[in-house]
Amino acid sequence: MTSTIRSHQVEVAVAAADVLGETPLWCERSARLWWIDIDRQLHRSFDPATGLCTSSHHDCRFLGSQALTSDGAHMLAQDLSLGRRDPESGLLSRFCDVEQGLDNRLNDGRVDARGRLWIGTMDNELHRANGSLYRVDGDRTVTPMFGDVIVTNGIAFSPDNRILYFSDTRRYCTWRFDFDLDDGVISNRRLFADYTASGERPDGACVDVHGGLWTAFFSGSRVVRYRPDGRIDTAIPLPVTNPTCVCFGGSGLNTMFVTSARKFLNAGQLSAEPEAGHLFAIHGISQGLPEHRFAANLCAPRREAS
């Protein structure tokens, strides 16, 4: 049985009007929610205690995703490279190139419990299988895991670190892999959710303390929770067409934050959806897990993509 969260429980946290809001992450050190606007190249933060929202602009075509780091900085995906944003100065320095020579950009990523970043690329034209999933280690080593990806999304790890979830939004599917935390490898790929018949688009995701996978559906106006067996037990309708990604935050990690997008909406849709692109909050529906932090070795020499 699927329960539905009532729409009045969905609040606007920030009237962000993002073109393509994505990758929300809660930082317990700063007690802030951090996210990005991919198309406006903005790295943004929100302090729920004060209501303060800040933004910094970065010089790239796409600011694809972000990750927290062990030293308090942020890793930012700029086009096909990763950069480290210094927490004091705000300046960005190049960390490594992940991929080269393709009409792609970096998209979704997540750090595992050993401090490695799993991040994927996507086709800039949204239909060619140019993308790949990579593992980036703290010594700047970039290891390709698999290719044949159109749009990387929904990377998440189970609470016991034994499963990696991965979605290809434009293949309309989510898969799960066995994950070896010690060796940093994945195996036994199998289908977890298949929307090829309906063309629904699974986007960003996160897991809760019980192992439920929460997924935003781009162009689907909702967030759903999958049980570990793949059945949906919760649905949250949203007042926007394009929710993009989810995370848990707040002092008890019991507030779900949802980013959204104005991208691809025509003038009529934008007029009917005044909250498109805003950051939403839903309180008390579940409890999340702290984000792992990327363990960057800033002394290691830079390495190019494998």
Coordinates of C-alpha atoms in Angstrom, one line a residue:
M1 CA 0.0 0.0 0.0
T2 CA 1.3 3.5 -0.9
S3 CA 0.7 6.4 1.4
T4 CA 0.4 9.9 0.0
I5 CA 1.8 13.0 1.8
R6 CA -0.7 15.8 1.6
S7 CA 0.3 18.9 -0.4
H8 CA -0.1 21.3 2.5
Q9 CA 2.9 19.6 4.2
V10 CA 5.2 20.8 1.4
E11 CA 6.6 24.2 2.2
V12 CA 8.7 26.6 0.1
A13 CA 12.0 26.9 2.0
V14 CA 13.6 29.3 -0.5
A15 CA 12.0 31.1 -3.4
A16 CA 15.1 30.3 -5.5
A17 CA 13.6 30.4 -9.0
D18 CA 16.5 28.1 -10.1
V19 CA 16.7 27.3 -13.8
L20 CA 18.0 23.8 -12.9
G21 CA 18.3 23.4 -9.1
E22 CA 20.2 20.2 -8.2
T23 CA 22.3 18.2 -5.7
P24 CA 21.1 19.4 -2.3
L25 CA 23.4 18.4 0.6
W26 CA 23.1 19.1 4.3
C27 CA 26.3 20.2 6.0
E28 CA 26.1 19.5 9.7
R29 CA 29.2 21.6 10.4
S30 CA 27.7 24.8 9.0
A31 CA 24.1 23.8 9.7
R32 CA 23.3 24.8 6.1
L33 CA 21.6 23.3 3.1
W34 CA 23.9 23.6 0.0
W35 CA 22.7 23.1 -3.6
I36 CA 23.5 24.3 -7.1
D37 CA 21.8 25.9 -10.1
I38 CA 23.4 24.1 -12.9
D39 CA 22.6 26.4 -15.7
R40 CA 23.2 29.7 -13.8
Q41 CA 26.5 28.2 -12.4
L42 CA 25.5 29.1 -8.9
H43 CA 26.6 27.4 -5.7
R44 CA 23.9 28.2 -3.1
S45 CA 23.3 27.8 0.6
F46 CA 20.4 28.2 3.0
D47 CA 20.5 28.6 6.8
P48 CA 17.1 27.5 8.2
A49 CA 17.9 29.2 11.6
T50 CA 18.2 32.7 10.1
G51 CA 16.6 32.3 6.7
L52 CA 19.8 33.6 5.1
C53 CA 20.4 32.4 1.5
T54 CA 23.7 33.1 -0.3
S55 CA 25.0 32.4 -3.8
S56 CA 28.4 32.3 -5.5
H57 CA 28.9 32.3 -9.3
H58 CA 31.5 30.2 -11.0
D59 CA 33.0 30.5 -14.4
C60 CA 32.0 27.5 -16.4
R61 CA 29.3 26.4 -18.8
F62 CA 27.6 23.9 -16.4
L63 CA 28.0 23.5 -12.6
G64 CA 27.0 19.9 -12.6
S65 CA 27.0 18.7 -9.0
Q66 CA 28.8 19.1 -5.7
A67 CA 30.2 17.1 -2.7
L68 CA 31.3 18.0 0.8
T69 CA 34.9 17.4 1.7
S70 CA 36.6 16.2 4.9
D71 CA 38.5 19.5 5.3
G72 CA 35.3 21.7 5.1
A73 CA 35.6 22.6 1.4
H74 CA 33.3 21.7 -1.5
M75 CA 34.1 19.7 -4.6
L76 CA 32.3 21.3 -7.5
A77 CA 31.8 19.7 -10.9
Q78 CA 32.6 22.2 -13.6
D79 CA 31.8 20.9 -17.1
L80 CA 34.1 17.8 -17.2
S81 CA 36.4 18.7 -14.3
L82 CA 36.3 18.8 -10.5
G83 CA 37.3 21.9 -8.6
R84 CA 37.8 22.5 -4.9
R85 CA 36.1 25.6 -3.5
D86 CA 38.0 26.9 -0.5
P87 CA 35.8 27.4 2.5
E88 CA 37.5 30.6 3.6
S89 CA 38.2 32.5 0.4
G90 CA 35.5 30.9 -1.8
L91 CA 38.1 30.5 -4.6
L92 CA 38.0 27.5 -6.8
S93 CA 41.1 25.5 -7.8
R94 CA 41.1 22.6 -10.3
F95 CA 41.4 19.2 -8.6
C96 CA 41.3 16.9 -11.6
D97 CA 39.7 16.2 -15.1
V98 CA 37.3 13.4 -15.0
E99 CA 36.6 13.0 -18.7
Q100 CA 37.8 14.6 -22.0
G101 CA 37.0 14.9 -25.6
L102 CA 33.2 14.1 -25.6
D103 CA 30.2 16.4 -25.8
N104 CA 29.3 15.6 -22.2
R105 CA 29.3 17.2 -18.8
L106 CA 29.5 15.9 -15.2
N107 CA 26.2 15.4 -13.5
D108 CA 25.1 13.5 -10.4
G109 CA 27.6 12.2 -7.8
R110 CA 27.9 10.9 -4.2
V111 CA 30.7 10.1 -1.8
D112 CA 31.0 6.7 -0.3
A113 CA 31.9 5.8 3.3
R114 CA 35.6 5.5 2.4
G115 CA 35.6 9.1 1.1
R116 CA 35.6 8.3 -2.7
L117 CA 33.4 10.3 -5.1
W118 CA 31.2 8.3 -7.5
I119 CA 30.2 10.7 -10.3
G120 CA 28.9 10.3 -13.8
T121 CA 28.7 12.2 -17.1
M122 CA 25.8 12.9 -19.4
D123 CA 25.2 13.7 -23.0
N124 CA 24.7 17.4 -23.6
E125 CA 22.1 16.6 -26.3
L126 CA 20.2 14.2 -23.9
H127 CA 19.9 11.3 -26.3
R128 CA 23.3 9.8 -27.0
A129 CA 24.8 7.1 -24.8
N130 CA 28.1 9.0 -24.4
G131 CA 28.1 9.1 -20.6
S132 CA 29.9 6.9 -18.0
L133 CA 30.1 6.4 -14.3
Y134 CA 33.5 7.0 -12.6
R135 CA 35.1 6.6 -9.2
V136 CA 37.3 9.5 -8.1
D137 CA 39.8 8.8 -5.3
G138 CA 41.3 11.3 -3.0
D139 CA 44.7 11.0 -4.8
R140 CA 43.0 12.3 -8.0
T141 CA 42.9 8.8 -9.6
V142 CA 39.9 8.6 -11.9
T143 CA 38.6 5.0 -12.5
P144 CA 35.9 4.4 -15.1
M145 CA 33.2 1.9 -13.9
F146 CA 30.9 1.5 -16.9
G147 CA 29.7 3.4 -19.9
D148 CA 26.7 3.5 -22.3
V149 CA 24.9 6.1 -20.1
I150 CA 22.7 8.9 -21.4
V151 CA 22.1 10.9 -18.2
T152 CA 23.7 9.9 -14.9
N153 CA 21.5 10.4 -11.9
G154 CA 20.2 9.0 -8.6
I155 CA 23.5 7.8 -7.2
A156 CA 23.0 6.6 -3.6
F157 CA 24.4 4.0 -1.2
S158 CA 22.4 1.7 1.2
P159 CA 22.9 2.3 4.9
D160 CA 24.9 -0.9 5.2
N161 CA 27.2 0.1 2.3
R162 CA 26.4 -3.0 0.4
I163 CA 24.2 -1.6 -2.5
L164 CA 24.8 1.3 -5.0
Y165 CA 21.8 2.7 -6.7
F166 CA 22.1 4.4 -10.1
S167 CA 19.5 5.9 -12.5
D168 CA 19.8 6.8 -16.2
T169 CA 17.1 9.5 -16.5
R170 CA 16.8 9.3 -20.2
R171 CA 16.7 5.5 -20.2
Y172 CA 13.9 5.8 -17.6
C173 CA 15.4 3.1 -15.3
T174 CA 17.0 2.7 -11.9
W175 CA 19.5 -0.1 -11.2
R176 CA 21.1 -1.6 -8.1
F177 CA 24.6 -3.0 -7.8
D178 CA 26.3 -5.0 -5.2
F179 CA 28.9 -2.7 -3.7
D180 CA 32.2 -3.7 -2.1
L181 CA 33.1 -0.9 0.2
D182 CA 36.7 -2.1 0.9
D183 CA 37.7 -2.5 -2.7
G184 CA 35.5 0.2 -4.2
V185 CA 34.0 -1.9 -6.9
I186 CA 30.5 -2.7 -8.0
S187 CA 29.0 -5.9 -9.5
N188 CA 25.8 -7.8 -10.2
R189 CA 23.8 -5.1 -12.0
R190 CA 20.1 -5.7 -11.9
L191 CA 17.0 -3.6 -12.7
F192 CA 15.4 -1.9 -9.7
A193 CA 12.7 0.2 -11.3
D194 CA 11.7 0.3 -15.0
Y195 CA 9.7 3.2 -16.5
T196 CA 10.5 2.6 -20.1
A197 CA 6.8 2.0 -21.0
S198 CA 5.7 5.3 -19.5
G199 CA 8.8 7.4 -20.1
E200 CA 8.9 8.7 -16.6
R201 CA 12.3 10.2 -15.6
P202 CA 13.9 9.2 -12.3
D203 CA 16.2 12.0 -11.2
G204 CA 18.2 12.7 -8.0
A205 CA 17.9 10.4 -5.0
C206 CA 18.9 9.7 -1.4
V207 CA 18.4 6.9 1.2
D208 CA 16.9 7.1 4.7
V209 CA 18.0 5.3 7.9
H210 CA 15.7 2.4 7.1
G211 CA 17.2 1.8 3.6
G212 CA 14.3 3.5 1.7
L213 CA 15.3 5.1 -1.6
W214 CA 13.7 8.5 -2.2
T215 CA 13.6 9.6 -5.8
A216 CA 12.5 12.8 -7.5
F217 CA 10.7 12.4 -10.8
F218 CA 11.6 15.1 -13.4
S219 CA 8.6 16.1 -15.4
G220 CA 6.6 13.9 -12.9
S221 CA 5.6 16.4 -10.2
R222 CA 6.4 14.0 -7.4
V223 CA 8.9 12.3 -5.0
V224 CA 8.5 8.6 -4.2
R225 CA 10.0 6.3 -1.6
Y226 CA 11.0 2.7 -2.7
R227 CA 11.4 0.0 -0.1
P228 CA 14.6 -2.0 -0.5
D229 CA 12.5 -4.7 -2.4
G230 CA 11.6 -2.1 -5.0
R231 CA 8.0 -1.5 -4.0
I232 CA 6.8 2.1 -3.6
D233 CA 5.3 2.8 -0.2
T234 CA 5.2 6.7 -0.2
A235 CA 4.4 9.3 -2.8
I236 CA 4.7 13.1 -2.3
P237 CA 2.9 15.2 -5.0
L238 CA 4.6 18.6 -5.6
P239 CA 3.3 21.9 -7.0
V240 CA 5.9 21.9 -9.7
T241 CA 6.5 19.8 -12.8
N242 CA 10.2 19.3 -12.4
P243 CA 11.5 18.2 -9.0
T244 CA 15.1 17.3 -9.4
C245 CA 16.7 16.0 -6.3
V246 CA 16.2 15.2 -2.6
C247 CA 18.2 15.1 0.6
F248 CA 17.5 15.1 4.4
G249 CA 18.7 17.9 6.5
G250 CA 18.0 19.9 9.7
S251 CA 19.4 19.2 13.2
G252 CA 17.7 15.8 13.3
L253 CA 18.1 15.0 9.6
N254 CA 14.2 14.7 9.5
T255 CA 13.5 17.5 7.0
M256 CA 13.4 16.5 3.3
F257 CA 14.7 19.2 1.0
V258 CA 13.7 19.1 -2.7
T259 CA 15.2 21.1 -5.5
S260 CA 13.3 21.9 -8.6
A261 CA 13.7 23.4 -12.1
R262 CA 12.2 26.0 -14.4
K263 CA 14.0 24.5 -17.4
F264 CA 12.0 23.1 -20.3
L265 CA 8.8 24.9 -19.1
N266 CA 7.0 27.2 -21.5
A267 CA 5.6 30.6 -20.6
G268 CA 2.2 29.1 -19.9
Q269 CA 3.5 26.5 -17.6
L270 CA 5.7 29.0 -15.8
S271 CA 2.7 31.2 -15.3
A272 CA 0.7 28.3 -13.8
E273 CA 3.7 27.2 -11.6
P274 CA 4.9 30.3 -9.7
E275 CA 6.9 28.0 -7.4
A276 CA 8.9 26.3 -10.2
G277 CA 12.6 26.3 -9.4
H278 CA 12.1 26.9 -5.7
L279 CA 13.6 24.8 -2.9
F280 CA 11.0 22.9 -0.9
A281 CA 10.9 21.4 2.6
I282 CA 8.8 18.6 4.0
H283 CA 9.1 18.0 7.7
G284 CA 9.0 14.8 9.7
I285 CA 8.3 12.2 7.0
S286 CA 11.5 10.2 7.7
Q287 CA 15.1 10.5 8.9
G288 CA 18.2 10.7 6.7
L289 CA 21.8 9.8 7.0
P290 CA 24.8 12.2 7.2
E291 CA 26.5 12.8 3.9
H292 CA 30.0 11.2 3.6
R293 CA 32.8 13.6 2.8
F294 CA 35.3 13.4 0.0
A295 CA 38.8 12.7 1.4
A296 CA 40.9 14.8 -1.0
N297 CA 44.7 14.5 -0.9
L298 CA 45.8 17.9 -2.0
C299 CA 49.4 16.9 -2.0
A300 CA 48.9 14.3 -4.7
P301 CA 49.9 15.2 -8.3
R302 CA 47.0 15.8 -10.6
R303 CA 46.1 12.9 -12.9
E304 CA 44.1 13.1 -16.2
A305 CA 41.1 11.0 -16.9
S306 CA 41.6 7.3 -17.5

